[in-house]
Amino acid sequence: MLPRLISNSWPQAIFLPQLPEVLGLQDTEVYKATVKDDLTKWQNVLKAHSSVDWLIVIVENDAKKKNKTNILPRTSIVDKIRNDFCNKQSDRCVVLSDPLKDSSRTQESWNAFLTKLRTLLLMSFTKNLGKFEDDMRTLREKRTEPGWSFCEYFMVQEELAFVFEMLQQFEDALVQYDELDALFSQYVVNFGAGDGANWLTFFCQPVKSWNGLVLRKPIDMEKRESIQRREATLLDLRSYLFSRQCTLLLFLQRPWEVAQRALELLHNCVQELKLLEVSVPPGALDCWVFLSCLEVLQRIEGCCDRAQIDSNIAHTVGLWSYATEKLKSLGYLCGLVSEKGPNSEDLNRTVDLLAGLGAERPETANTAQSPYKKLKEALSSVEAFEKHYLDLSHATIEMYTSIGRIRSAKFVGKDLAEFYMRKKAPQKAEIYLQGALKNYLAEGWALPITHTRKQLAECQKHLGQIENYLQTSSLLASDRHLTEEERRHFCREILDFASQPSDSPGHKIVLPMHSFAQLRDLHFDPSNAVVHVGGVLSIEITMYSQMPVPVHVEQIVVNVHFSIEKNSYRKTAEWLTKHKTANGIINFPPETAPFPVSQNSLPALELYEMFERSPSDNSLNTTGIICRNVHMLLRRQESSSSLEMPSGVVLEEGPHVLRCSLVTLEPGANKITFRTQAKEPGTYTLRQLCASVGSVWFVLPHIYPIVQYDVYSQEPQLHVEPLADSLLAGIPQKVKFTVTTGHYTVKNGDSLQLSNAEAMLILCPVESRAVVYSNTREQSSDAVLRIQSSDKVTSISLPAAPAYHVIEFELEVLSLPSAPALGGESDMLGTPEPHRKYKDKQKTGHCMVTTDHKVSIDCPWSIYSTVIALTFSVPFRTTHALLSSGTRKYVQVCVENLSDLDFQLSDSYLDTGDGTDLQPVPLNTQSQQHIHSKQSLFFVWELKWTEEPPPSLPCRFSVGFSPASEEQLSISLKPYTYEFQVENFFTLYNVKAEISPPSGMEYCRTGSLCSLEVLITRLSDLLEVDKDEALTESDEHFSTKLMYEVVDNSSNWAVCGKSCGVISMPVAAEATHRVHMEVMPLFAGYLPLPDVRLFKYLPHHSAHSSQLDADSWIENDSLSVDKHGDEQPDGSSLGSRGSVHSVCSGEHKGLPMPRLQALPAGQVFNSSSGTQVLVIPSQDDHVLEVSVT
Amino acid sequence: EISAWGSLVARRERNLRQLYPTGTSKVYGYVTNSKVKFVMVVDSSNTALRDNEIRSMFRKLHNSYTDVMCNPFYTPGDRIQSRAFDNMVTSMMIQVC
């Protein structure tokens, strides 16, 4: 068929090739006779057709050739022909030798022939096509000229396409059509821009026929001819062009491109008709598109198998969807989507549309499912339309779903829902709307949500789902994407329903609150959300109404959950006030529920540290981490998407509610205040918020974050605490009294009865005031405190104060100084030990001695007395020492100020008792002295006596003191006293040591022995203190055993020989004992003399241990052996006597040992202490030892 | 942003495509190297916008978006609240309409 369509301008040789002459030449004669003439004639014919493409083939016979082996090459027929015809083109003559034989030579010659033929054919085509294309291009260039016609040009370029198609060059053929397509589109666009071409006006004629694409025939001759006759409409041209493109694409095995191009074409055609302002009867285009879609789909189905189609739904689904859409609009147009069916006008329109379809084409007449038949049937009746429309819709939805284009599927579903709504079948529409809405909600498409909700509202209204309808209405009424009027409409729907008298009273319709109003913030007053029993708590909430009009709410109710706190201490005011430091405002996060950004966006973990402390000592009881939004994180995923389900809201009923009646909620923020009187102590948790409008209840099921308030009840309490860190004894100190009234109301005349402690005075200043504070630390009143004191009781009358208030006042107390009774515990060496009771508390030596005073207070609210212990610290620490100078004795008292205050000391006095003639002579003459904080002051007295003094002397030191800073004190303060005893203060022995250089030397030298002379002199006769175990009596002479020991602790001396020994000392005045020993100085310089110690030597069998420490025993083993020897014989003769210092201890190594008792410091006077001896270095000692410390 | 891509013919640029065609509008999608997607919906009847215009619009959008991302105070993923970006988008829409 194709060649018929190609014009005569093409060289016939190409398409009707005059086969080259094949000459089976036998000899030259024959050639000359006939063949040459024939060839000449043929050549003339070719010339007449101006064809330049020819080829002469000479077939040679092999056998013949062999016979004429010696023929000259020049004279062969081949040469002759070449000479005659191929003057310039020698390649136009080909020799084919023995074509029927099977030899290599034959093969070769065939190959050569075919190659030549192919080359020449290609050359010929190239030349001719090039020429044609040039002509075509020239024609196209003329398109701006007035007479140019697109149809004419169309035919020319199509011819080229035919040529390519015939040559099986489908790709090239397709390019020709695509170019035509693009050119035409360009013209249409330009026309739209005002640049119209004359020829285009022809395409603007009204559309009269809309019979769709025809793809079953390779060439739609009918349409082609109409184009040729320039009678084609735009749809005709487009249809024809597409049918050709389709054919070629199918040849190229690209059916999916057909589908995709078809969709583009259909969209494009609709646009072009609009652009060219072509008048189209209503529905005509829909018919055309519907038919075309189905035609394309059927054509594709015709050339693909099922599996291929199924796997390429993505390409075809667009056409399905488009067809569905168009059928739907046809249905609406022709009145097929209604309850009543089409009216006469609709029927007329249907008839017109069907007329435009024309008669069915012969090629589809036999097929049962042809697009033409389908459309005709669908438009024939309401039932048929429904069937076809549902078929198409379901197929499309299924396809979209299968390729994952859920949104597109939902969109078709929404159309279907609309269809059902028109058909008054809302129950069928509902699933589609719900499905679409769920999808939009999950993905957060705000506008589609609004649109779908509007549809759904209508659907639910028809279905009579009152709750669902009201809920959707509330959502729509709060939807900002709707106009004010629409929102009002939906709001009115709710209010109208609410105002209707309900058929069953008490029936409630529970709706979620978030669409109606949102809880923005909540504010407690008092701000710590803690209130005592009977107190008033107000809660102010801010509700943001989403409704477009003011809504009268009958009541707003907050359900409160009450729980008795297990930890009873939580209920104390201190704990609660300490733990709620927030300003009492709780903000609620704005609800993001309507448009979740994504399903996966779970709220972030809200983790908080939790510390629970013990109330008594504030130590940590428990600690942990609390996740505050567990309910958000752990809830089921599905529930988050079922936001539309009202069933999830359960109205809680409880005995504890906060209520606020007759409130008008204006659009926007509203403040609502709840007031409640606290009843039972415990914790109250706000659970639900409900607003009731008639029988409609809007419920906020959970108030989150958790809001709580606490109610507590408290017993009255009295606290007494010092104002300063610690109270000092001896001077007036301020103490703060705090009465926490709790539930008790303090009446006029109520008083605190303080039973006086012995050593503590309560001072009563004239103008002392009590201040009454409210629970929130606001001062409410103050009053003068009236205090009445008697011997035993101090009565403080309290000012009247209501319950849950605090009364505070200050009193001054004075602890009378009392020196710790030291008695026998002092020793002559100084440093009296602190009182045993306080020893444990002393961590360092500088802690103050404390005394406790207990005060028992009778409170008006209790039959029991409150005992309060106040601890006072003695600001001073006192030590004493006995100092000797020969037989003269001095007492030194050191007063150390441990407090942070400065004091003035005055009138120091040492009382030695009346019974003795001892006279302390003070060496300090100043009467007043200042003692600063952390400093010490010394007082010294010389003891003088005339008679023999007693062995023990009780002393009492007293000094007046007052704080240095205060000018005047209202009362006279008691002096500070310190009692101690001085014992054994009478000097018995004088020890004198002397070192003399070796004889003949002037100075001592290092390394050379020097002599040490120790002179022990008894200073008194037998005294009371001498009567102990060591005393022996013979012939009225008394003697005592003493041990001396020479020790050099500073290692300056090396004692040679015995360093110690036992001597028997006569107990008589001026009795002396001389000891001589050798010492060697180890260093040069002024060296202090080695120490000489004296001990009493006591018999071994006594149960008392010595005062010598174990170290010295071990150090000097020889001594211990020595002592054993000396002691053994006479040990039994001595009686034992108790001693103040004796402390039991086990005997060393189980052996009987003599005991040593150090002589008290007051009994021995070392007259050589402090003296030094000059030691010069020895001559041969060249080594100078330098020790650097 | 539409996550699924239409299976339409690849244009010269790999990152710019026309997405699902509809009867009334053309939907174009553009993806950056970092997989950020822009979608533009154009009325089908608007013939003034050819591929070239669409491409340049996307390029402008991309540049402006890059500027937004370069802002050190912007957290990627947040809603874009840049005035410059808004102005650019608005000006593009005005120019088309």
GROMACS .gro file of C-alpha atoms in nm, chain A residues 38 50 156 242 261 559 629 745 771 833 848 878 898 922 940 1063 1127:
model
   17
   38ASP     CA    1   1.931  -0.356  -2.621
   50SER     CA    2   1.669   1.097  -1.562
  156VAL     CA    3   0.549   1.610   0.199
  242PHE     CA    4  -0.103   0.998   1.692
  261ARG     CA    5   0.231   0.979   2.486
  559ASN     CA    6  -1.230   1.596   8.754
  629ASN     CA    7   0.550   1.112   7.906
  745THR     CA    8  -0.592   2.915  11.647
  771VAL     CA    9   0.539   3.929  11.448
  833GLU     CA   10   4.221   1.760  13.060
  848MET     CA   11   3.479   2.513  12.306
  878THR     CA   12   4.186   2.792  13.081
  898LEU     CA   13   3.806   3.045  12.159
  922PRO     CA   14   4.961   3.894  14.163
  940VAL     CA   15   5.090   3.492  13.711
 1063ILE     CA   16   7.120   0.610  14.506
 1127GLU     CA   17   6.587  -0.429  14.394
   0.00000   0.00000   0.00000
